[in-house]
CSV table of C-alpha atoms and ligand atoms in Angstrom, one decimal:
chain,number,residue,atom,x,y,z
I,23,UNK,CA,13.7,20.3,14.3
I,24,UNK,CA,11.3,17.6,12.8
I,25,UNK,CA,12.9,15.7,9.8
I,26,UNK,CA,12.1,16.4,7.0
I,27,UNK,CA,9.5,13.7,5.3
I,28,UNK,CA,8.3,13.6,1.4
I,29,UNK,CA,5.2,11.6,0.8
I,30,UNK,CA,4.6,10.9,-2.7
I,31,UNK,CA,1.0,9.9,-3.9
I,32,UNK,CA,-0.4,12.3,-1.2
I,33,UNK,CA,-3.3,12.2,-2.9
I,34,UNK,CA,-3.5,8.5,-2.9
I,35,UNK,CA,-5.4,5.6,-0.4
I,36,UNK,CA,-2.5,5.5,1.5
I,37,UNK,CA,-0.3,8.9,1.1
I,38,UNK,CA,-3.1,10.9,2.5
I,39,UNK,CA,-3.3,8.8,5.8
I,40,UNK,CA,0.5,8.8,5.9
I,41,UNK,CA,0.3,12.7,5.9
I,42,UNK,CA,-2.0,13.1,8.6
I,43,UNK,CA,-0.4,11.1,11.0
I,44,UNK,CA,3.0,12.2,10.1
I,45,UNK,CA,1.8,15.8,11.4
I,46,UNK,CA,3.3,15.2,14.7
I,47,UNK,CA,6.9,13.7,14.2
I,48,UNK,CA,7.7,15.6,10.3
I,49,UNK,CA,7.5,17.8,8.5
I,50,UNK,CA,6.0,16.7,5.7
I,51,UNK,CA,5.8,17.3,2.0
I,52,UNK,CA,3.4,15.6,-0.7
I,53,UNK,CA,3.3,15.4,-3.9
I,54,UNK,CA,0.1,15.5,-6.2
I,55,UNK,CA,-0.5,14.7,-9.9
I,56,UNK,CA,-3.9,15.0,-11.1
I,57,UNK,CA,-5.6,15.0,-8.2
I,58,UNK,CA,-6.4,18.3,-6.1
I,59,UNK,CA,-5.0,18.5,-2.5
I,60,UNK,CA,-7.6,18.2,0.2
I,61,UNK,CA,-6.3,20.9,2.6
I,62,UNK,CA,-4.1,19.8,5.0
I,63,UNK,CA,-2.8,22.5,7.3
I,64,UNK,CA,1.0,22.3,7.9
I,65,UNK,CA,1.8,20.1,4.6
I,66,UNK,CA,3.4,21.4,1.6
I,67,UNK,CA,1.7,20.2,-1.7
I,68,UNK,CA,4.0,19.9,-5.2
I,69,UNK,CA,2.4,18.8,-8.4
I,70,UNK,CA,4.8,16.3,-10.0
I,71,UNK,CA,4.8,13.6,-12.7
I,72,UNK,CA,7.3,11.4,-11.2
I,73,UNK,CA,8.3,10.4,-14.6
I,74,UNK,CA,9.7,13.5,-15.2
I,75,UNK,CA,13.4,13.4,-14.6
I,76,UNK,CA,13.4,17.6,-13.8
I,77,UNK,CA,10.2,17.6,-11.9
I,78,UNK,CA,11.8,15.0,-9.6
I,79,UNK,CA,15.4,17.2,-9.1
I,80,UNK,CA,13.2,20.4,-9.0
I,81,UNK,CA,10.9,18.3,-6.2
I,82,UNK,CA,14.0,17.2,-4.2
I,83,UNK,CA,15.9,20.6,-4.6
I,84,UNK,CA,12.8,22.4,-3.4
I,85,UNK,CA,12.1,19.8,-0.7
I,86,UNK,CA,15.3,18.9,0.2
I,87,UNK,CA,13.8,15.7,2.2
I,88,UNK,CA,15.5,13.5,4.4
I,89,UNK,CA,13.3,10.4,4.3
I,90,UNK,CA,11.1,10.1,1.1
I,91,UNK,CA,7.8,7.5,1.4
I,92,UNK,CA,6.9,6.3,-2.3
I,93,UNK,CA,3.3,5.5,-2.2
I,94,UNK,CA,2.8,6.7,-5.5
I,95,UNK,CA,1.8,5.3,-8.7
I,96,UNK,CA,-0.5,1.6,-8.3
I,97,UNK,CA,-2.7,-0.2,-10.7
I,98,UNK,CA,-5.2,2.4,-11.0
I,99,UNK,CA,-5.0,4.7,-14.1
I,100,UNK,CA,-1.7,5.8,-15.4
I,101,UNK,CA,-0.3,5.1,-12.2
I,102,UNK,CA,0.5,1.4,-13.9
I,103,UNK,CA,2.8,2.8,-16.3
I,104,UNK,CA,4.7,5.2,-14.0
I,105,UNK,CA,5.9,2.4,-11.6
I,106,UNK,CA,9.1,1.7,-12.9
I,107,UNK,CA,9.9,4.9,-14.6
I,108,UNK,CA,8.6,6.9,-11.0
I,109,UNK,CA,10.6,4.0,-8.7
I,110,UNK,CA,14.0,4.2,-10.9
I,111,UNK,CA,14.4,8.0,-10.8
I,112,UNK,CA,13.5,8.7,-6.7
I,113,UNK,CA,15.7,5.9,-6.2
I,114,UNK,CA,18.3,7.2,-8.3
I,115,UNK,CA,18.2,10.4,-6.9
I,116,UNK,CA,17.9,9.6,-3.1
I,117,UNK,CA,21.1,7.7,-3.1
I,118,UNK,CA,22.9,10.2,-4.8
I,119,UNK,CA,21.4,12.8,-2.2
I,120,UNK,CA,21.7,10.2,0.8
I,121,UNK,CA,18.1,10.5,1.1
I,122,UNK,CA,16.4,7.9,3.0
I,123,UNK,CA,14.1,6.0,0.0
I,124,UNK,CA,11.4,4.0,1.4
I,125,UNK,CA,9.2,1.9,-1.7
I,126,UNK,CA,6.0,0.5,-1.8
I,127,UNK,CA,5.3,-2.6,-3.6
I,128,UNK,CA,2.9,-5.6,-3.0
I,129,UNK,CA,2.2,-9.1,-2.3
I,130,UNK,CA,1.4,-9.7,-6.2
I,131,UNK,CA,5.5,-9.8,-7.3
I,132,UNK,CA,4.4,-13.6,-6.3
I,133,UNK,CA,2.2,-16.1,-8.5
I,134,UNK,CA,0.4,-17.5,-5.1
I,135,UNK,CA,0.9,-20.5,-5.7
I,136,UNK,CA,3.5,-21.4,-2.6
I,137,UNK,CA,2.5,-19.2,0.1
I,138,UNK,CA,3.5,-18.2,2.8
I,139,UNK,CA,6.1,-15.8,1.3
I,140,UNK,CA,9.5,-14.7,2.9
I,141,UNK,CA,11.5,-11.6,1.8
I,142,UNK,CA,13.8,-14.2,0.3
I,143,UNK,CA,11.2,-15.9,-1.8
I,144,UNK,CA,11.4,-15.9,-5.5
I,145,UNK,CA,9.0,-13.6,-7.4
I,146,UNK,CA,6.9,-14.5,-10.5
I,147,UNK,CA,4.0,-12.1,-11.2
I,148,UNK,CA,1.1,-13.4,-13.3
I,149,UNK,CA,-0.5,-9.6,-13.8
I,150,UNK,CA,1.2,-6.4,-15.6
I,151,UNK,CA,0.8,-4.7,-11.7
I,152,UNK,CA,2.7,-7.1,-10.1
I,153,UNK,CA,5.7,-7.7,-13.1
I,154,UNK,CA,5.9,-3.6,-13.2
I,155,UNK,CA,6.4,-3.9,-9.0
I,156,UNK,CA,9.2,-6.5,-9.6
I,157,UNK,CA,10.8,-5.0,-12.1
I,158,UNK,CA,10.7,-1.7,-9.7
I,159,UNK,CA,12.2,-3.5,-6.6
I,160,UNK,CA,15.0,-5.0,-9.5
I,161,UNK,CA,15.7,-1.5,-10.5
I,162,UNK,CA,15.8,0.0,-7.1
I,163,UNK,CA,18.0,-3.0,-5.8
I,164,UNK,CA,20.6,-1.8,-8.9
I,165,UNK,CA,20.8,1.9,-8.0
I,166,UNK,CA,20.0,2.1,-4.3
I,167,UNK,CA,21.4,0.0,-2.1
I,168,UNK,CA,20.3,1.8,1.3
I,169,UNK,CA,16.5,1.6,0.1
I,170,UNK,CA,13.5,-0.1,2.0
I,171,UNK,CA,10.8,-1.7,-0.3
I,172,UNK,CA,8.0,-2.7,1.3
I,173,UNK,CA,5.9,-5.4,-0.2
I,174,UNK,CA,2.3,-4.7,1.7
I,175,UNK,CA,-0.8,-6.8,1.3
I,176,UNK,CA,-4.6,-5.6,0.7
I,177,UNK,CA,-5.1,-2.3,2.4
I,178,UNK,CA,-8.7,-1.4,4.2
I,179,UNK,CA,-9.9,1.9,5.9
I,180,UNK,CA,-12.5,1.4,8.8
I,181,UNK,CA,-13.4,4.8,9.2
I,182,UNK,CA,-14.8,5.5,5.5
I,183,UNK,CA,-15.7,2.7,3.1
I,184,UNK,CA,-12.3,1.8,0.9
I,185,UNK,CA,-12.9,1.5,-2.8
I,186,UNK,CA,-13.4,-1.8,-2.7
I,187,UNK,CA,-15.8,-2.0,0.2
I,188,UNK,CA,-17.7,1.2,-1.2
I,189,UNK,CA,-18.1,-0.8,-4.1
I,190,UNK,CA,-19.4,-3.9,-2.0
I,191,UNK,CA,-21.9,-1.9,-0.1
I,192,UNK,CA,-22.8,-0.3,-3.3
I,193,UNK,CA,-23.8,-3.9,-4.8
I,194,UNK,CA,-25.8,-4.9,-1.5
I,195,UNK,CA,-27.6,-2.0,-1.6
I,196,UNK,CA,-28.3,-2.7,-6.0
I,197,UNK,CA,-28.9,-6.3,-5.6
I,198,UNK,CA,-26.4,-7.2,-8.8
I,199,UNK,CA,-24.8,-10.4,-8.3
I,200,UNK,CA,-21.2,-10.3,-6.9
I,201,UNK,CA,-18.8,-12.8,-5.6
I,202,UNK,CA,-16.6,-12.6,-3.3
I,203,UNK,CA,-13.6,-15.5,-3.8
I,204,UNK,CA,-13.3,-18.4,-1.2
I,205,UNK,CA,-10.2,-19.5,-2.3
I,206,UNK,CA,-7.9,-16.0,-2.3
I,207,UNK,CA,-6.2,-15.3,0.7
I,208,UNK,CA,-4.5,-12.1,1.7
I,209,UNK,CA,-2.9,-10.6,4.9
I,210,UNK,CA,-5.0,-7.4,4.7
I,211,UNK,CA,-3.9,-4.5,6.4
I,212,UNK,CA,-5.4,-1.2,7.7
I,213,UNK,CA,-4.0,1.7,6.3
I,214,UNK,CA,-3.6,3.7,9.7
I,215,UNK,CA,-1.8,0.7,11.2
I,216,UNK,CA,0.7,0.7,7.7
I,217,UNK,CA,0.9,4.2,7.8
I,218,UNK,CA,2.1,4.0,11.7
I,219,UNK,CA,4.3,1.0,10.8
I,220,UNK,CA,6.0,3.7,7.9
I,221,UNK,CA,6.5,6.6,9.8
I,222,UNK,CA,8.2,3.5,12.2
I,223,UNK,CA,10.4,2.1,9.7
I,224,UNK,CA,11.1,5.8,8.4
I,225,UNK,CA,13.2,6.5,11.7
I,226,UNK,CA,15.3,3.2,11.2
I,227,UNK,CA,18.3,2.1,8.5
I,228,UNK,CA,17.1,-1.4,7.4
I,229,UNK,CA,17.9,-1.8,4.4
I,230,UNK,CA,16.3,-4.5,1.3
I,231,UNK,CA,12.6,-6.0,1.7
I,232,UNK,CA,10.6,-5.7,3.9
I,233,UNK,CA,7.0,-7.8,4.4
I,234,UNK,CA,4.4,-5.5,6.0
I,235,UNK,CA,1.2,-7.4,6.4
I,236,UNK,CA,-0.7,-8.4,9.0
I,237,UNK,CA,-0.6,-11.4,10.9
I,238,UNK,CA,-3.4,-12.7,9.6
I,239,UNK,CA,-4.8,-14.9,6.9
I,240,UNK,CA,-8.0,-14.0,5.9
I,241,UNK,CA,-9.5,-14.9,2.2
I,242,UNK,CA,-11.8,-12.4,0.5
I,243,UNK,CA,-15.3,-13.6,1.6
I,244,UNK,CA,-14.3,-13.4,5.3
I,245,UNK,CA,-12.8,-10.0,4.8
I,246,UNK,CA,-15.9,-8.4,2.5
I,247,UNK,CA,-18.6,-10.0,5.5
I,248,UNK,CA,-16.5,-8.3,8.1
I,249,UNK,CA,-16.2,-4.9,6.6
I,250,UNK,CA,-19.7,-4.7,5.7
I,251,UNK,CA,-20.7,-6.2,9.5
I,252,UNK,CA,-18.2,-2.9,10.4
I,253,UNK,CA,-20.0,-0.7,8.4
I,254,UNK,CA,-23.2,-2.0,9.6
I,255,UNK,CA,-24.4,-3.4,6.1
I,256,UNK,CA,-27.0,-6.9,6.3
I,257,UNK,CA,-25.6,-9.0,3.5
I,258,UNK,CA,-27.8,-9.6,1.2
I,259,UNK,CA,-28.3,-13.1,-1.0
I,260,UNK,CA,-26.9,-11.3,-4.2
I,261,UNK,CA,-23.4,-11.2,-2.8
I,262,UNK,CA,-22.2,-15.3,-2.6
I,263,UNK,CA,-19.3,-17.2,-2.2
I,264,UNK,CA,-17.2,-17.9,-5.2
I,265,UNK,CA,-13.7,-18.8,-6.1
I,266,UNK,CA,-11.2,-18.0,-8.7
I,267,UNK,CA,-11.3,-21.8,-9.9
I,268,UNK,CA,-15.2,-21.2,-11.1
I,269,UNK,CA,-14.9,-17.4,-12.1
I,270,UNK,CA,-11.9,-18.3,-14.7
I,271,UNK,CA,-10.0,-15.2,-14.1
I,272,UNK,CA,-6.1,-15.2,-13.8
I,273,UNK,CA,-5.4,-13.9,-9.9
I,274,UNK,CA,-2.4,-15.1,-7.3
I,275,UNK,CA,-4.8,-17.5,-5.0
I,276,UNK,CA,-3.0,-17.5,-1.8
I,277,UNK,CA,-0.4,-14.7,-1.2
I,278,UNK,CA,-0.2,-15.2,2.4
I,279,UNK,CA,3.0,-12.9,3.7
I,280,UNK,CA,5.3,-13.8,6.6
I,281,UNK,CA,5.9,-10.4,8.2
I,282,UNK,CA,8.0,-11.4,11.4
I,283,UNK,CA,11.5,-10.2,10.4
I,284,UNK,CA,9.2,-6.7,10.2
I,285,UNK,CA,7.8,-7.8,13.8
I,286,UNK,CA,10.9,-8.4,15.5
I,287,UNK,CA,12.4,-4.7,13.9
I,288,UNK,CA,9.5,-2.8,15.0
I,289,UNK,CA,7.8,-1.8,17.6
I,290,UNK,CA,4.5,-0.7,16.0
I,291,UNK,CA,1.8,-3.8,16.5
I,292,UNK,CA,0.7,-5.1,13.4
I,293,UNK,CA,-3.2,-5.1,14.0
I,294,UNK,CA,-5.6,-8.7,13.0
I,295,UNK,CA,-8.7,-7.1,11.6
I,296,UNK,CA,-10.4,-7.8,14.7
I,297,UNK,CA,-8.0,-5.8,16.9
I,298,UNK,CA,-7.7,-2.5,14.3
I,299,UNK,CA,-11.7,-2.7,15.0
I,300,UNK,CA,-11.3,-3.0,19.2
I,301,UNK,CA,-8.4,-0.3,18.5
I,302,UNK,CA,-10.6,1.8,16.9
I,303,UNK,CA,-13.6,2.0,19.4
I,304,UNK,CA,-11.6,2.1,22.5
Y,18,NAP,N1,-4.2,-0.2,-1.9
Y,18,NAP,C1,-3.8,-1.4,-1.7
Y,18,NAP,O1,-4.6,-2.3,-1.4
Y,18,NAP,C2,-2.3,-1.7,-1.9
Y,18,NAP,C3,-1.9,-3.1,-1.7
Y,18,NAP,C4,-0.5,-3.4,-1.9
Y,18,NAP,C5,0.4,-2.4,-2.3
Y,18,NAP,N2,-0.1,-1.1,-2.5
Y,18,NAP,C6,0.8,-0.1,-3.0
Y,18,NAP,O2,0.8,1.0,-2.0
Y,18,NAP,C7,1.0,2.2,-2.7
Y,18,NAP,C8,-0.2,3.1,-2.3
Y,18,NAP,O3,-1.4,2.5,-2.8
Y,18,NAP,P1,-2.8,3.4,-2.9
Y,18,NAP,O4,-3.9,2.4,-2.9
Y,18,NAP,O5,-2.7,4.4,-1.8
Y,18,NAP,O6,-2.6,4.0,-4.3
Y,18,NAP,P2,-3.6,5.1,-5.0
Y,18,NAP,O7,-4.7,5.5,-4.1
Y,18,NAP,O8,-4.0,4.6,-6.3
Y,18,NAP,O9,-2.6,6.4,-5.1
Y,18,NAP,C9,-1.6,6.4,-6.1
Y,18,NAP,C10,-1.2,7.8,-6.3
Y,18,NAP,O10,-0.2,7.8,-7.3
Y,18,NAP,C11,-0.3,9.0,-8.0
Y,18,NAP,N3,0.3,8.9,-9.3
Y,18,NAP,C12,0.0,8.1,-10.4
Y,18,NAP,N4,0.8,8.4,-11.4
Y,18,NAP,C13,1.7,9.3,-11.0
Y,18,NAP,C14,2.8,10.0,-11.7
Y,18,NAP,N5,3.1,9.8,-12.9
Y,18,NAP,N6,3.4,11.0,-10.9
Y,18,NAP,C15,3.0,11.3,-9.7
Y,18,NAP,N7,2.0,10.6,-9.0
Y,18,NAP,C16,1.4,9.7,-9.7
Y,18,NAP,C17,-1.8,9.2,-8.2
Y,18,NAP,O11,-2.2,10.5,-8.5
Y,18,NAP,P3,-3.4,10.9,-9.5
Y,18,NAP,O12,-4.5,10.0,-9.1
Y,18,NAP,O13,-3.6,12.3,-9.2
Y,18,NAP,O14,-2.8,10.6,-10.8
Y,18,NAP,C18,-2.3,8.7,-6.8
Y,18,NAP,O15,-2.5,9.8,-5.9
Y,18,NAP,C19,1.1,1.9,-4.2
Y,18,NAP,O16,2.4,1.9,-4.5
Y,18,NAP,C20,0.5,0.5,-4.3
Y,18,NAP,O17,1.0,-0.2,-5.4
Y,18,NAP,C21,-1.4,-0.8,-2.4
């Protein structure tokens, strides 16, 4: 018998990779909130507002999960609001049900201002995303002491444009001026190489934070020029170099993540850009 996996946010950037490569080790169960499902034979779909103290037992009664992946709830929409809310009641609930409870949070619970960052560094968020993730990991910390919470870095598909890169090959093809930031650095990650890294970490008992990023530094300009090089996209002279010093805008600069504690536990490679783009063609 497969265990049994809940993905939450299957709708999401990342919950609807995790389901389709989850096919072959779980079986799996996501939940959806406003958005529709995208058929996905062999996964159970619930709509649930993770808010919702009895939406969540109802979910985990008719569920009955043994690992739980919270991908749910990010910056985007009303997603912001639900963080805390959403990350205090699954937690809750999974350790009273001895339900394995793995969280996603991010590299912005830090200002980025003394990089690289441990699992035992300090957090100080300077945007309302980041001070609602670490006030999630707080509240998970106080109510579930088995839980995983994950603290990823920039996410990237290389099979369809991301969001972000749609948007970026959107403006080369419009000509409007955008910047890309010379001076913001990341450990970007792509989301099938996360989403193998989860279903990983899902089968093991570590408990606390967790860094997944990849083992590489890369700052926004070098990241936008490869993925449009990917995506076979000239750039064109609208799209320059800035950085966050010039624009005047309040972001963490360098949130560069040391992920080798997550190294040494898995056995999963954590892909450079580079390699997730070899991986992909061979
Ligand atoms: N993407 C990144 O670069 C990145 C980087 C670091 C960390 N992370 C973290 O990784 C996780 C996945 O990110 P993502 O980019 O895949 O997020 P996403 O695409 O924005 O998906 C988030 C999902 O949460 C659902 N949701 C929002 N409010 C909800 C509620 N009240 N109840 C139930 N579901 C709700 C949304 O459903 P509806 O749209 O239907 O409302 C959506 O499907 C997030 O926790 C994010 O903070 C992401």
């Amino acid at each position: 018998m497969k265990p049994r996996l809940l993905v939450t946010g299957a709708a999401g950037f990342l919950g609807g990779h995790l389901i389709q490569q989850a096919e072959k080790d779980f079986t799996i169960s996501g939940t959806l909130h406003r958005t529709p499902a995208t058929g996905i034979p062999g996964v159970t779909f619930h709509v649930c507002d993770l808010r919702q103290p009895e939406e969540v037992r109802i979910l985990l009664y008719r569920v009955r999960p043994e690992v739980i992946i919270h991908t749910a709830c990010s910056e985007r929409g009303e997603g912001l609001q639900a963080i805390v809310p959403a990350a205090a009641l699954l937690a809750m609930q999974a350790a009273e049900r001895g339900i394995r409870f793995i969280h996603l949070s991010t590299d912005q619970v830090f200002d980025g201002e003394t990089a690289p960052y441990t699992e035992n560094c300090p957090t100080n968020p300077i945007n309302p995303y980041g001070q609602a993730k670490a006030q999630a990991e707080e509240v998970i910390a106080s109510v579930n002491s088995k839980a995983t919470v994950v603290r990823t870095s920039l996410l990237y598909d290389l099979r369809i444009p991301d969001r972000q890169t749609k948007q970026l090959i959107q403006t080369a093809q419009t000509g409007e001026p955008y910047r890309l930031f010379t001076d913001e650095f990341r450990c970007p990650v792509w989301v099938e190489n996360l989403s193998e890294v989860l279903l990983e970490l899902a089968g093991k008992d570590y408990a606390g934070i967790l860094n997944l990023g990849s083992p590489e530094r890369l700052n926004r300009w070098d990241l936008g020029m490869k993925l449009l090089t990917h995506f076979g996209i000239t750039p064109t002279p609208n799209i320059q170099q800035g950085t966050i010093e010039e624009s005047g805008l309040v972001r963490p600069k360098d949130l560069t993540m040391d992920s080798t504690k997550a190294q040494r536990l898995l056995s999963t490679t954590f892909l450079r850009i580079d390699d997730a783009m070899e991986h992909l063609s061979s």
